[in-house]
XYZ file of C-alpha atoms in Angstrom:
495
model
C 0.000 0.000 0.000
C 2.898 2.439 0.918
C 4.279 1.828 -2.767
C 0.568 2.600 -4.027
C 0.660 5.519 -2.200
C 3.945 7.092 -2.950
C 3.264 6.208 -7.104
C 0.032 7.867 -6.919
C 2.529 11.594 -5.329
C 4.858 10.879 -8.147
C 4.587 12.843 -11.750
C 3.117 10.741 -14.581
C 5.617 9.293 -16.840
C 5.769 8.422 -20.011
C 7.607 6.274 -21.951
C 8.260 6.951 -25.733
C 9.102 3.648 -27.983
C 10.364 5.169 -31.416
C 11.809 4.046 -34.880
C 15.265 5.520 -35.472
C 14.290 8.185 -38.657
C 15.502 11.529 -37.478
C 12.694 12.490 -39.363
C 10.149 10.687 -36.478
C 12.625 11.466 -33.732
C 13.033 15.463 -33.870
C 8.779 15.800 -33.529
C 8.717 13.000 -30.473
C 11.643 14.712 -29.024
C 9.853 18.271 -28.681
C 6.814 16.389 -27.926
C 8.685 15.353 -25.128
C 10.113 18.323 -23.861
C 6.653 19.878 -24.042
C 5.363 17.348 -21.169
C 8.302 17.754 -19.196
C 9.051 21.186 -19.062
C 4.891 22.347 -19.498
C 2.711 19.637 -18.393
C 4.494 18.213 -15.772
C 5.486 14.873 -17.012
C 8.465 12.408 -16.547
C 9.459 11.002 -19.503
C 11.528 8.081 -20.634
C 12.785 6.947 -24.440
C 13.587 3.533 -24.996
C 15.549 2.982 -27.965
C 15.349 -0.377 -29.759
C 18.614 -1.760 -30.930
C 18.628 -2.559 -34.635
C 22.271 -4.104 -34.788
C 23.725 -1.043 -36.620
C 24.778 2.118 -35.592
C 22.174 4.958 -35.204
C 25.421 7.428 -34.313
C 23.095 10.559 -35.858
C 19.884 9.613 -34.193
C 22.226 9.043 -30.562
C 23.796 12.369 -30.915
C 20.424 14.290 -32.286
C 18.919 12.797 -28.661
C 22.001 13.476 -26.162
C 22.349 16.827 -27.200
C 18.811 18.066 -27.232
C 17.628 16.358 -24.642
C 16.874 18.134 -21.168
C 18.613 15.620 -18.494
C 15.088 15.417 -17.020
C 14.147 13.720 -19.898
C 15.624 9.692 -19.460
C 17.298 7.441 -22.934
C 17.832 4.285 -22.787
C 19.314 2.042 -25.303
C 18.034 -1.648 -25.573
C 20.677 -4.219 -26.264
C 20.882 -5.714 -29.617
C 17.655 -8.059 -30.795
C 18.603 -11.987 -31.613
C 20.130 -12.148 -34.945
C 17.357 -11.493 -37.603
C 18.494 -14.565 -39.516
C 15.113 -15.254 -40.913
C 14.985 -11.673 -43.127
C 14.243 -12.119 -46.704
C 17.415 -11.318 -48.635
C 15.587 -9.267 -50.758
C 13.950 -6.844 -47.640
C 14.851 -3.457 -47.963
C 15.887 -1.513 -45.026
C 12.710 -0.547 -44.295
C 11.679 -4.428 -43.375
C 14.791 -4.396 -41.166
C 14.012 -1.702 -38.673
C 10.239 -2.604 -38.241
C 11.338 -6.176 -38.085
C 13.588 -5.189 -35.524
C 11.483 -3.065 -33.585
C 9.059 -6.282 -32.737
C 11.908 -8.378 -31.791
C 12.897 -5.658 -29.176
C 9.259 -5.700 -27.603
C 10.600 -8.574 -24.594
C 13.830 -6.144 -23.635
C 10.414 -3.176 -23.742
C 9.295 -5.947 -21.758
C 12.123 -5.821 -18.659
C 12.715 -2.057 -18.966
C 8.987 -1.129 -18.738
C 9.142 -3.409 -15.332
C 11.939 -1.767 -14.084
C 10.120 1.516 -14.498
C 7.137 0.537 -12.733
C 9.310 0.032 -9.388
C 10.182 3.525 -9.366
C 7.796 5.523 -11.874
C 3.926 6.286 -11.843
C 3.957 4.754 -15.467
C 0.576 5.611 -17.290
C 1.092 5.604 -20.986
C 3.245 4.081 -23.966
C 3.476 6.224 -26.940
C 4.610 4.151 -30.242
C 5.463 5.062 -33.626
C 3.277 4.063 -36.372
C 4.941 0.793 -37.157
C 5.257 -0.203 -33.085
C 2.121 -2.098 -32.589
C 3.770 -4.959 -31.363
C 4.096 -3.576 -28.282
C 0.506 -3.063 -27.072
C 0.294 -6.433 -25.508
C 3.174 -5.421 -23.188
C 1.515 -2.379 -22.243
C -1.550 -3.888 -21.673
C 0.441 -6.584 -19.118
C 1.277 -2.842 -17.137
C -2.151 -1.361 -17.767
C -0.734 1.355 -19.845
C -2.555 3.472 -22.222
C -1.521 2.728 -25.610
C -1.028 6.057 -28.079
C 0.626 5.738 -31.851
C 2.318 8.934 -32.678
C 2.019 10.571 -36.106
C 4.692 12.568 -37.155
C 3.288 12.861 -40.676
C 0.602 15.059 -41.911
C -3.070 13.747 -41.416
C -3.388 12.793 -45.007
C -0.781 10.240 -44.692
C -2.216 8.804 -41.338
C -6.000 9.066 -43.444
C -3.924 6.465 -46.239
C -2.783 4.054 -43.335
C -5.722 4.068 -41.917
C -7.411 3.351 -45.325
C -5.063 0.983 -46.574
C -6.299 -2.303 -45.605
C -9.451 -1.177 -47.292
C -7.707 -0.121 -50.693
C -5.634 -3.456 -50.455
C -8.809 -5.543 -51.177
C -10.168 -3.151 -53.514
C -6.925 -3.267 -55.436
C -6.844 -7.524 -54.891
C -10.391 -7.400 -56.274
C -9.365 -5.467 -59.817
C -5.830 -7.752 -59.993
C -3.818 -4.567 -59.210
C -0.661 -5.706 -57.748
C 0.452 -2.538 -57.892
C -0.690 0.516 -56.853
C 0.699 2.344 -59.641
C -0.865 0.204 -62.020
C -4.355 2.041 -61.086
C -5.166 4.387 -63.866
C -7.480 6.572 -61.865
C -6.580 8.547 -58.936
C -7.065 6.950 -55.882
C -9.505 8.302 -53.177
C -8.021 8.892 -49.160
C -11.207 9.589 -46.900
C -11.200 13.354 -46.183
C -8.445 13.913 -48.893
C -7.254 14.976 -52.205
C -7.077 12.204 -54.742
C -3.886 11.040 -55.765
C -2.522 8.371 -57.740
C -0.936 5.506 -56.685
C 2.569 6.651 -58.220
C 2.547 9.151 -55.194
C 2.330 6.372 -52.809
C 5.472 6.546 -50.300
C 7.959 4.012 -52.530
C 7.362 0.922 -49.819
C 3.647 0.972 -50.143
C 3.165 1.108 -53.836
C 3.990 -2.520 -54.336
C 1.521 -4.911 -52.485
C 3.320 -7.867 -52.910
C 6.423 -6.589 -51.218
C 7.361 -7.712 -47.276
C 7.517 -4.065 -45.837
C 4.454 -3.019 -47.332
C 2.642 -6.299 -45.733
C 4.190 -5.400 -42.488
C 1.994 -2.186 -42.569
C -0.766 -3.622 -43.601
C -0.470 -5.742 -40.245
C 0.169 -2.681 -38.456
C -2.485 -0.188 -39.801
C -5.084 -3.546 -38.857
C -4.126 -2.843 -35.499
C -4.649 0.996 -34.896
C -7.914 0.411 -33.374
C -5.905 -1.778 -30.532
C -4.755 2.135 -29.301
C -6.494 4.110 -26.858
C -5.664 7.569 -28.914
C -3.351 8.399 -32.131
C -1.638 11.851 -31.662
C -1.035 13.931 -35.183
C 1.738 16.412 -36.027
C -1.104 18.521 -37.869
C -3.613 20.959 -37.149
C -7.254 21.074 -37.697
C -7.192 24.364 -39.560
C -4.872 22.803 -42.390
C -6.339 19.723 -42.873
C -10.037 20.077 -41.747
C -11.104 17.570 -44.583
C -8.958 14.724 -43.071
C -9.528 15.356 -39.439
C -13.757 15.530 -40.264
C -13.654 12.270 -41.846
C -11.799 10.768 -39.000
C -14.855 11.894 -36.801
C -17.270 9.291 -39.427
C -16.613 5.708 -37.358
C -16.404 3.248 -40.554
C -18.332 5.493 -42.780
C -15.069 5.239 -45.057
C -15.235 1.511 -44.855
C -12.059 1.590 -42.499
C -13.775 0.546 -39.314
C -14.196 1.828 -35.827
C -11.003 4.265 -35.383
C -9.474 5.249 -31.694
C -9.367 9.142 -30.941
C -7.214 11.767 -32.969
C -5.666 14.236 -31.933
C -4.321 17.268 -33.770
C -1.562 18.786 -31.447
C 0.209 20.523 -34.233
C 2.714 21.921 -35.497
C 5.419 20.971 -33.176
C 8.818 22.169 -34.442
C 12.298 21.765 -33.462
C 13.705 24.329 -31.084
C 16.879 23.375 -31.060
C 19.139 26.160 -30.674
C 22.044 27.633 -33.339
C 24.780 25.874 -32.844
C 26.872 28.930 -32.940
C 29.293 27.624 -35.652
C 30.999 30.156 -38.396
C 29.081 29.041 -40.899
C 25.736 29.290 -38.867
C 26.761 32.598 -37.658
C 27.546 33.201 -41.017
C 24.449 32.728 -42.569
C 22.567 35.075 -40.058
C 24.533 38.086 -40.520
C 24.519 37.162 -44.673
C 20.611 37.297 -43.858
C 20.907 40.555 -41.408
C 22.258 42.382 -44.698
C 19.501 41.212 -47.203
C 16.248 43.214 -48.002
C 12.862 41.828 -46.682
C 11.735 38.629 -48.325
C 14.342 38.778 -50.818
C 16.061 35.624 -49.888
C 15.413 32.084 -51.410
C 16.716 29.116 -49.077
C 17.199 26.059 -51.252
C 17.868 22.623 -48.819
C 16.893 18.953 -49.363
C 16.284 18.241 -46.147
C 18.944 15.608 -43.820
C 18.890 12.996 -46.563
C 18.384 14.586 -50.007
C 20.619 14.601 -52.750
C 20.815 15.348 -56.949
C 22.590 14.226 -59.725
C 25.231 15.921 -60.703
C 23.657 17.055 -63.863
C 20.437 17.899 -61.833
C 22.904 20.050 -59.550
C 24.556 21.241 -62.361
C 21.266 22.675 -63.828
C 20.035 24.025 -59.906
C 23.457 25.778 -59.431
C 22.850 27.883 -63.013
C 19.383 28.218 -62.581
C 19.521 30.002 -59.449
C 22.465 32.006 -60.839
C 19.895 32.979 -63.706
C 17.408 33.868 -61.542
C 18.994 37.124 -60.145
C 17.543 36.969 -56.909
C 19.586 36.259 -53.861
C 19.921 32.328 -52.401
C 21.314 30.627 -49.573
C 21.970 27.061 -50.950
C 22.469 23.932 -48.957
C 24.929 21.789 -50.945
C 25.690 18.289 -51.007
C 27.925 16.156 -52.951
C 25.788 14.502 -56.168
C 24.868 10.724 -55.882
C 26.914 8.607 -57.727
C 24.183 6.375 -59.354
C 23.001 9.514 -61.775
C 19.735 9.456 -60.580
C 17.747 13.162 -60.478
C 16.754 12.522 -56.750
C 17.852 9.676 -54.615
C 17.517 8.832 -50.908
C 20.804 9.562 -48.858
C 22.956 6.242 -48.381
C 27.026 5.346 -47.892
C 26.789 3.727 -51.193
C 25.526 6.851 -53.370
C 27.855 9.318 -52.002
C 31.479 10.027 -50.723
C 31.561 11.432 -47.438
C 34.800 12.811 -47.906
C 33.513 14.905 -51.334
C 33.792 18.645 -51.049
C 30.389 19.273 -52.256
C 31.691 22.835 -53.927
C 33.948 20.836 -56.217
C 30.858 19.767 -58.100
C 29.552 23.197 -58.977
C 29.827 24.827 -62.322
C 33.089 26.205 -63.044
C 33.047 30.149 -61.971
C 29.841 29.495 -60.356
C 30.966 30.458 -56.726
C 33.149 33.254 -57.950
C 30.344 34.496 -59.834
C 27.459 34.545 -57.092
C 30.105 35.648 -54.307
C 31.375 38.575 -56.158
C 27.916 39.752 -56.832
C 26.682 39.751 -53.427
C 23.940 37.067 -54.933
C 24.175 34.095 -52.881
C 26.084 32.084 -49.921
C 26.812 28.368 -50.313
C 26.364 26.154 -47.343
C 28.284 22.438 -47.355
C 25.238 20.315 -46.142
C 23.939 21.654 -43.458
C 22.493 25.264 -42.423
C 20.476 26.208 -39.392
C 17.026 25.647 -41.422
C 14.867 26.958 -38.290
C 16.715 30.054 -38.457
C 16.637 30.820 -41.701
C 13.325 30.108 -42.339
C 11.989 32.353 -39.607
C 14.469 35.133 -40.669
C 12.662 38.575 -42.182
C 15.186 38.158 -45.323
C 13.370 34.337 -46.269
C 11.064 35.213 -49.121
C 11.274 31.358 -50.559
C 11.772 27.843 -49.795
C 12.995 24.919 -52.700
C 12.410 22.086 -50.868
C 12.443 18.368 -51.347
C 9.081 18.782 -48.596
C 9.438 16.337 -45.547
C 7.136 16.707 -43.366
C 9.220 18.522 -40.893
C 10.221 21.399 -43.360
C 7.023 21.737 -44.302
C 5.526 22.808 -41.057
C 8.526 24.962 -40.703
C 7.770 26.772 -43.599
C 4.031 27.294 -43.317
C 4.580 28.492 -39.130
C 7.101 31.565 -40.813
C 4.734 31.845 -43.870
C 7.419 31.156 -46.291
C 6.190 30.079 -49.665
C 7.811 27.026 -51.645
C 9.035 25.885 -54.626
C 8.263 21.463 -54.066
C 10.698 19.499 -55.366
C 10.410 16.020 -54.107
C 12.641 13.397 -53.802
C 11.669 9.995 -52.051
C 9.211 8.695 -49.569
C 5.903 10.767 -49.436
C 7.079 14.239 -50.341
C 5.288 13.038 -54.098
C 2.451 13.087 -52.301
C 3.559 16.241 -49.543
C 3.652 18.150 -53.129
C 0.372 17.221 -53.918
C -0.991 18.773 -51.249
C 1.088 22.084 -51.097
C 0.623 22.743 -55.181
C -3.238 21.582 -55.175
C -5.016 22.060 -51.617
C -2.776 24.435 -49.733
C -1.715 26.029 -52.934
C 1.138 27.724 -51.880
C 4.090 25.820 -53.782
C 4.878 26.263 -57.603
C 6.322 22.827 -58.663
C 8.670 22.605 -61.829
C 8.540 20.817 -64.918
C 10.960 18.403 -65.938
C 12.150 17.957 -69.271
C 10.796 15.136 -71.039
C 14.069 14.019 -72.879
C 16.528 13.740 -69.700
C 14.056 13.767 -66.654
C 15.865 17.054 -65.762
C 14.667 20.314 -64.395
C 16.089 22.978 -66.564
C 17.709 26.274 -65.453
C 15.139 28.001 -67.357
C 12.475 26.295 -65.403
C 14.263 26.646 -62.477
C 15.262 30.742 -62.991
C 11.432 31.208 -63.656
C 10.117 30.052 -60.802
C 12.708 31.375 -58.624
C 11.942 34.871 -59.629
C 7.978 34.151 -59.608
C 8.191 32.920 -55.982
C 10.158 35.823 -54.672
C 8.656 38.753 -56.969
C 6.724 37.849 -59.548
C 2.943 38.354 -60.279
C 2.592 34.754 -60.584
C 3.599 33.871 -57.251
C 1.987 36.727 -55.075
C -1.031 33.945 -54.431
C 1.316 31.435 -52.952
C 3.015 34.463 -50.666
C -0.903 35.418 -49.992
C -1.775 32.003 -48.849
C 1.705 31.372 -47.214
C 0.874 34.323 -44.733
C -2.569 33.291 -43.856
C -1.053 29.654 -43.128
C 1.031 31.255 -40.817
C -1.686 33.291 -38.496
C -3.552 29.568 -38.955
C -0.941 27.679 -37.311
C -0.516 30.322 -34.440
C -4.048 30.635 -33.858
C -4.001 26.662 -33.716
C -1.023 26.448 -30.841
C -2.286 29.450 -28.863
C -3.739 28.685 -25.592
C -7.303 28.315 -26.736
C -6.501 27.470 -29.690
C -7.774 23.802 -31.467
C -3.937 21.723 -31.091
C -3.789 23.171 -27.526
C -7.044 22.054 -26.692
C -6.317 18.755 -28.098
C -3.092 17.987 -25.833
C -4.952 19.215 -22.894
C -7.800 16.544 -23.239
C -4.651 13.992 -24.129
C -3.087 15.089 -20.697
C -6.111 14.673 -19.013
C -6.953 11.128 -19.935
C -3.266 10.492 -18.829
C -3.127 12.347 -15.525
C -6.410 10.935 -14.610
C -5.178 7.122 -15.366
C -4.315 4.781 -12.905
C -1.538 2.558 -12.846
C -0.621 -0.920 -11.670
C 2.148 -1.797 -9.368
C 3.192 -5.509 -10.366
């Protein structure tokens, strides 16, 4: 009873299961913060183990976390002997994620000796681990760190998996009409994220399994707001209307950003003051994100287009892939870490831009919060994660979408069509290339031009939109509270 009692005085705690993309780990981490250092929470990561080295992710998390906020690292899972060769990486970390559930197991029960544990928060592929919560009586919660129209196509997908079975559609982009998403803007199935198109592969099976088992969670948590997505987050409300079945509570607690601060480098420091000297919204920041990279006739083209444009840039440059492809996903095998990404410009192209005041070149990284929330910012080119997106819309910066890998296809969709405030260029149809021409165009549209002064429009309305949202009445900050609530008001179990 004394133990009881003593629990009961203790903060709630929470314990965060996620995958390793930084991508997922930057929105739990603030998430995180915001319960400790707000809501008066105790919170606890626990890291699965995935028998490689996440040196990125374990840096990202020991320097921006607050030491209230506890990391642990599981030891390594049995040897996944039993992969299909042919898995891609994808299969590997979700695969590895349920073999780590019995070590979730022993750290969960080590927690409850000393902790007033109430919830488990996984990430959308982290199902696996409900049962073990249940053994603890936790409240189970999947975390979202995409936009609602993605969570709208998971939740959907078992549905369009036996309406594609049904037509003999192995395929997704074998579907010649675009595809409907409850509460959504059609789009085909060629901008499905790459591991969901094909139905027949092993990762996209594995969500299938996992999107089955949503309803298992007591709540799903969004890194959206209601304002931008109204559609998605309505049809949500309509219990199997959308022949997905009975769905758990959403929540919209939107946008949450990194707040990391500058790291006060020279060439962070240099950016600012390059910034601090440029006229108000003249400035277009061009950045593909953590894992983004071109071709080197793609950056070829980007490097002379932006030179053609005349307007000022800050450019985030990284070394071309090696497998000539016009976008590729970041991996050891495509590029040479030890490449000086400037010796792949143009020749005279630095000495050109520098001498003309017109742009600064970063080497492949820049303090994107920053910058984006700088006066000078006019533009974004983006390859539009999730992350940057949100960033962009909360400093009303308008974008130019170029997309890469994963769901930014589909991220573009939205931002040219619904939120309409991203131009997106044309490639050329005889190399698959965007042109400088294109390029220089749209550059100069976005910052100046007649053609882009509805996209700046609709960029700045975004912006009062997603401070209305996280204001203290506002609809995200009403949405934590009742989360907070449910979890404050729960009652553990001492085993």
């Amino acid at each position: 009873m004394e133990t009881t009692i003593k629990q009961q005085q203790q903060k709630p705690h929470i314990v965060i299961f996620p995958s390793p993309a930084m991508g997922h780990l930057i929105p739990l981490s603030e998430f995180a913060k915001r319960l400790v250092l707000t809501h008066n929470f105790s919170v606890t990561f626990i890291i699965p183990n995935f028998g490689f080295p996440i040196k990125s992710q374990k840096s990202f998390l020991d320097s921006s976390m607050p030491k209230t906020i506890q990391v642990l690292y599981l030891p390594p899972p049995p040897p996944l002997a039993d992969v299909p060769s042919d898995a891609d990486p994808s299969f590997f970390v979700i695969t590895a994620m349920t073999r780590a559930v019995p070590a979730l197991r022993d750290s969960l029960k080590l927690l409850t000796e000393s902790t007033r544990l109430v919830a488990l928060i996984v990430d959308v592929v982290g199902t696996d681990s409900f049962e073990v919560a249940r053994e603890f009586n936790l409240l189970r919660y999947i975390f979202v760190p995409l936009c609602a129209m993605s969570l709208s196509l998971l939740l959907h997908l078992p549905k369009l998996d036996e309406g594609a079975q049904a037509h003999g559609y192995s395929d997704y982009k074998d579907i010649p009409d675009p595809i409907k998403i409850p509460g959504c803007i059609p789009i085909r199935g060629t901008q499905f994220v790459d591991m969901l198109q094909n139905r027949n592969t092993h990762t996209y099976k594995l969500f299938i399994y996992h999107t089955k088992r949503y309803n298992l969670a007591d709540g799903i948590i969004v890194n959206s707001f209601l304002e931008l997505e109204s559609g998605a987050f309505n049809a949500f409300a309509d219990d199997g209307e959308d022949g997905s079945g009975k769905k758990p509570p959403i929540y919209p607690i939107g946008p949450l950003l990194q707040t990391r601060p500058i790291s006060g480098n020279d060439d962070d420091v240099e950016c600012l003051r390059w910034l601090d000297e440029q006229p108000r919204g003249s400035v277009l920041f061009a950045s593909f994100g953590s894992s983004g990279t071109l071709s080197q006739e793609q950056l070829t083209e980007l490097a002379l287009g932006l030179e053609m444009s005349e307007q000022r840039f800050i450019w985030v440059v990284r070394s071309p892939a090696k497998d000539g492809a016009s976008g590729v996903h970041y991996n050891a095998q495509s590029i040479n870490k030890d490449d000086d990404p400037f010796d792949f410009l143009p020749k005279g192209f630095m000495e050109r831009t520098r001498r003309g005041g017109l742009g600064l070149l970063v080497r492949s990284w820049a303090p994107q919060i920053q910058i984006l929330s700088h006066g000078s910012t006019g533009g974004f080119l983006s390859h539009c994660g999730w992350n940057s997106i949100l960033e962009s819309l909360v400093n009303g910066v308008p974008l130019i979408a170029w997309p890469l890998f994963g769901e930014q296809e589909m991220h573009t969709e939205m931002l040219t069509k619904q939120f309409k405030i991203a131009f997106r260029p044309n490639k050329n149809e005889e190399d698959g290339l965007v042109g400088r021409e294109e390029i220089a165009k749209l550059v100069r549209d976005l910052i100046l031009g007649e053609g882009g002064k509805p996209l700046r429009q609709k960029a700045r309305e975004l912006k009062e939109a997603a401070a209305t949202a996280t204001s203290a009445h506002g609809s995200s900050a009403r949405s934590l509270v009742q989360v907070i609530q449910i979890w404050k008001n729960h009652e553990t179990v001492m085993l």
